[in-house]
Amino acid sequence: MSQQYIYILLGAAFVVFMIVTIRDWALQRRNYRNKTEDEKSQAAANPSPGHDVVLPLQLQAYERLVVFMERIKPEHLIARVNEHGLRVRDLRMLMIHSLQAEYEHNLSQQIYVSPGAWQAVSNAKEQVVSLINAVTEKLSPELEGTALAKALLEVTFQERDFPVTTALGILNDEAKKLLRRGS
């Protein structure tokens, strides 16, 4: 019989231990939730001091990336790099070099924008490079650069969902959201 009492006592001790453990766990969880909610409400009511510094940097990054997207539109790229007497191969090389240099100049902006926005910018850049290469392949490298410029513009204006336009839309939407949050 004494062994049964030991088992009963051990069972009761285990049940008490489990109840205390579960109660403590629930209390800690509730306290954590309350603390997290308090921190969120404080953050919403009192933005951190860094918010005043970061918001302008984020907005500047969106501005710079919008300018970059505008500059890599084929019509603007052609106007900037095309010179009289260039051949198709030379114009292609200048456009891609200019585009790549501007992209590299803006690489650091990715830390201030969302991953989706940066992906849209990168995709747009790659699509413009691909478009330039695809149109160039259809032309003789010895033709005048104006042939490439004309062909690129025709393709660009026919394209409904041009990647640069898509990226610009994403950048503008996110910048507007930041402005609403900041005010």
Coordinates of C-alpha atoms in Angstrom, one line a residue:
M1 CA 0.0 0.0 0.0
S2 CA 2.8 2.4 0.8
Q3 CA 4.0 2.1 -2.8
Q4 CA 0.6 3.2 -4.1
Y5 CA 0.7 6.3 -1.9
I6 CA 4.1 7.2 -3.3
Y7 CA 2.7 6.9 -6.8
I8 CA -0.3 9.0 -5.9
L9 CA 1.9 11.6 -4.3
L10 CA 4.3 11.6 -7.3
G11 CA 1.3 11.9 -9.7
A12 CA -0.2 14.7 -7.6
A13 CA 3.2 16.5 -7.5
F14 CA 3.5 16.1 -11.2
V15 CA 0.0 17.6 -11.8
V16 CA 0.8 20.5 -9.5
F17 CA 4.1 21.0 -11.2
M18 CA 2.4 21.1 -14.6
I19 CA -0.3 23.5 -13.4
V20 CA 2.3 25.9 -12.0
T21 CA 4.5 25.7 -15.1
I22 CA 1.6 26.3 -17.5
R23 CA 0.3 29.2 -15.4
D24 CA 3.8 30.8 -15.3
W25 CA 4.2 30.3 -19.1
A26 CA 0.7 31.9 -19.7
L27 CA 1.6 34.8 -17.4
Q28 CA 5.0 35.4 -19.2
R29 CA 3.2 35.2 -22.6
R30 CA 0.6 37.7 -21.5
N31 CA 3.2 40.0 -20.1
Y32 CA 5.2 39.8 -23.3
R33 CA 2.2 40.5 -25.4
N34 CA 1.3 43.5 -23.3
K35 CA 4.9 44.8 -23.4
T36 CA 4.9 44.4 -27.2
E37 CA 1.6 46.2 -27.6
D38 CA 2.8 49.0 -25.3
E39 CA 6.0 49.4 -27.3
K40 CA 4.1 49.5 -30.6
S41 CA 1.7 52.1 -29.3
Q42 CA 4.6 54.2 -27.9
A43 CA 6.4 53.9 -31.2
A44 CA 3.3 55.0 -33.1
A45 CA 2.7 57.9 -30.7
N46 CA 6.4 58.9 -30.4
P47 CA 8.5 58.0 -33.5
S48 CA 12.0 57.2 -32.6
P49 CA 14.6 60.0 -32.9
G50 CA 16.1 58.1 -35.9
H51 CA 12.8 58.4 -37.7
D52 CA 13.5 62.1 -38.3
V53 CA 16.8 61.2 -40.0
V54 CA 15.8 58.0 -41.8
L55 CA 12.6 59.3 -43.5
P56 CA 14.4 62.0 -45.5
L57 CA 17.1 59.4 -46.6
Q58 CA 14.4 57.0 -47.7
L59 CA 12.6 59.7 -49.6
Q60 CA 15.8 60.8 -51.2
A61 CA 16.5 57.2 -52.2
Y62 CA 13.1 56.9 -53.9
E63 CA 13.7 60.2 -55.7
R64 CA 17.1 59.0 -56.9
L65 CA 15.7 55.8 -58.2
V66 CA 12.9 57.5 -60.0
V67 CA 15.4 59.7 -61.7
F68 CA 17.4 56.6 -62.6
M69 CA 14.3 55.0 -64.1
E70 CA 13.6 58.0 -66.1
R71 CA 17.2 58.2 -67.4
I72 CA 17.2 54.6 -68.6
K73 CA 14.1 54.9 -70.6
P74 CA 15.3 54.3 -74.1
E75 CA 14.1 57.7 -75.4
H76 CA 16.1 59.5 -72.7
L77 CA 19.1 57.1 -72.9
I78 CA 19.3 57.6 -76.7
A79 CA 19.0 61.4 -76.4
R80 CA 21.8 61.5 -73.9
V81 CA 24.4 59.2 -75.5
N82 CA 23.7 59.3 -79.3
E83 CA 26.2 61.3 -81.3
H84 CA 26.4 61.9 -85.0
G85 CA 28.4 59.2 -86.9
L86 CA 28.0 56.4 -84.4
R87 CA 27.4 52.9 -85.7
V88 CA 24.9 50.5 -84.2
R89 CA 27.5 48.6 -82.2
D90 CA 29.0 51.8 -80.8
L91 CA 25.6 53.2 -79.8
R92 CA 24.7 49.9 -78.1
M93 CA 28.0 49.9 -76.2
L94 CA 27.5 53.5 -75.0
M95 CA 23.9 52.9 -74.0
I96 CA 24.7 49.8 -72.0
H97 CA 27.8 51.4 -70.4
S98 CA 25.8 54.5 -69.4
L99 CA 23.0 52.4 -68.0
Q100 CA 25.4 50.2 -66.0
A101 CA 27.3 53.2 -64.6
E102 CA 24.1 54.8 -63.4
Y103 CA 22.9 51.6 -61.9
E104 CA 26.2 51.1 -60.0
H105 CA 26.0 54.8 -58.9
N106 CA 22.6 54.0 -57.3
L107 CA 23.4 50.6 -55.7
S108 CA 23.5 52.0 -52.2
Q109 CA 19.9 53.2 -52.4
Q110 CA 18.7 49.6 -52.0
I111 CA 19.2 49.8 -48.2
Y112 CA 16.5 52.6 -48.0
V113 CA 13.8 51.0 -50.2
S114 CA 11.8 47.9 -49.9
P115 CA 13.1 44.7 -51.4
G116 CA 10.2 44.7 -53.8
A117 CA 11.0 48.2 -55.0
W118 CA 14.7 47.3 -55.5
Q119 CA 13.8 44.2 -57.3
A120 CA 11.6 46.2 -59.7
V121 CA 14.4 48.6 -60.3
S122 CA 16.9 45.8 -61.0
N123 CA 14.4 44.0 -63.3
A124 CA 13.8 47.2 -65.2
K125 CA 17.5 47.7 -65.8
E126 CA 18.0 44.1 -66.9
Q127 CA 15.0 44.3 -69.2
V128 CA 16.3 47.5 -70.9
V129 CA 19.7 45.9 -71.4
S130 CA 17.9 42.8 -72.9
L131 CA 15.8 45.0 -75.1
I132 CA 18.9 46.9 -76.4
N133 CA 20.7 43.7 -77.1
A134 CA 17.7 42.0 -78.8
V135 CA 17.1 45.0 -81.1
T136 CA 20.8 45.3 -81.8
E137 CA 21.0 41.6 -82.9
K138 CA 18.4 42.3 -85.6
L139 CA 20.5 45.0 -87.1
S140 CA 23.8 45.1 -88.9
P141 CA 26.5 46.4 -86.6
E142 CA 27.7 48.7 -89.3
L143 CA 24.5 50.6 -89.8
E144 CA 24.2 54.1 -88.5
G145 CA 23.2 54.4 -84.8
T146 CA 20.0 56.2 -85.9
A147 CA 18.7 52.8 -87.1
L148 CA 19.1 51.3 -83.6
A149 CA 17.6 54.4 -82.0
K150 CA 14.6 54.2 -84.3
A151 CA 14.1 50.5 -83.8
L152 CA 14.4 50.8 -80.0
L153 CA 11.9 53.7 -79.9
E154 CA 9.4 51.7 -82.0
V155 CA 9.6 48.7 -79.7
T156 CA 9.4 50.8 -76.6
F157 CA 6.3 52.7 -77.7
Q158 CA 4.6 49.4 -78.6
E159 CA 5.2 47.9 -75.2
R160 CA 2.3 48.3 -72.9
D161 CA 3.8 47.1 -69.7
F162 CA 7.3 48.4 -70.0
P163 CA 9.3 47.4 -67.0
V164 CA 10.5 50.9 -66.3
T165 CA 6.9 52.1 -66.1
T166 CA 6.1 49.3 -63.7
A167 CA 9.1 50.1 -61.5
L168 CA 8.2 53.8 -61.5
G169 CA 4.7 52.9 -60.3
I170 CA 6.1 50.8 -57.4
L171 CA 8.6 53.6 -56.4
N172 CA 5.9 56.3 -56.5
D173 CA 3.4 54.2 -54.5
E174 CA 6.0 53.4 -51.8
A175 CA 7.2 57.0 -51.6
K176 CA 3.6 58.2 -51.1
K177 CA 3.1 55.7 -48.3
L178 CA 6.3 56.9 -46.6
L179 CA 5.1 60.5 -46.9
R180 CA 1.7 59.6 -45.3
R181 CA 3.4 57.7 -42.5
G182 CA 5.9 60.6 -41.9
S183 CA 3.3 63.3 -41.6

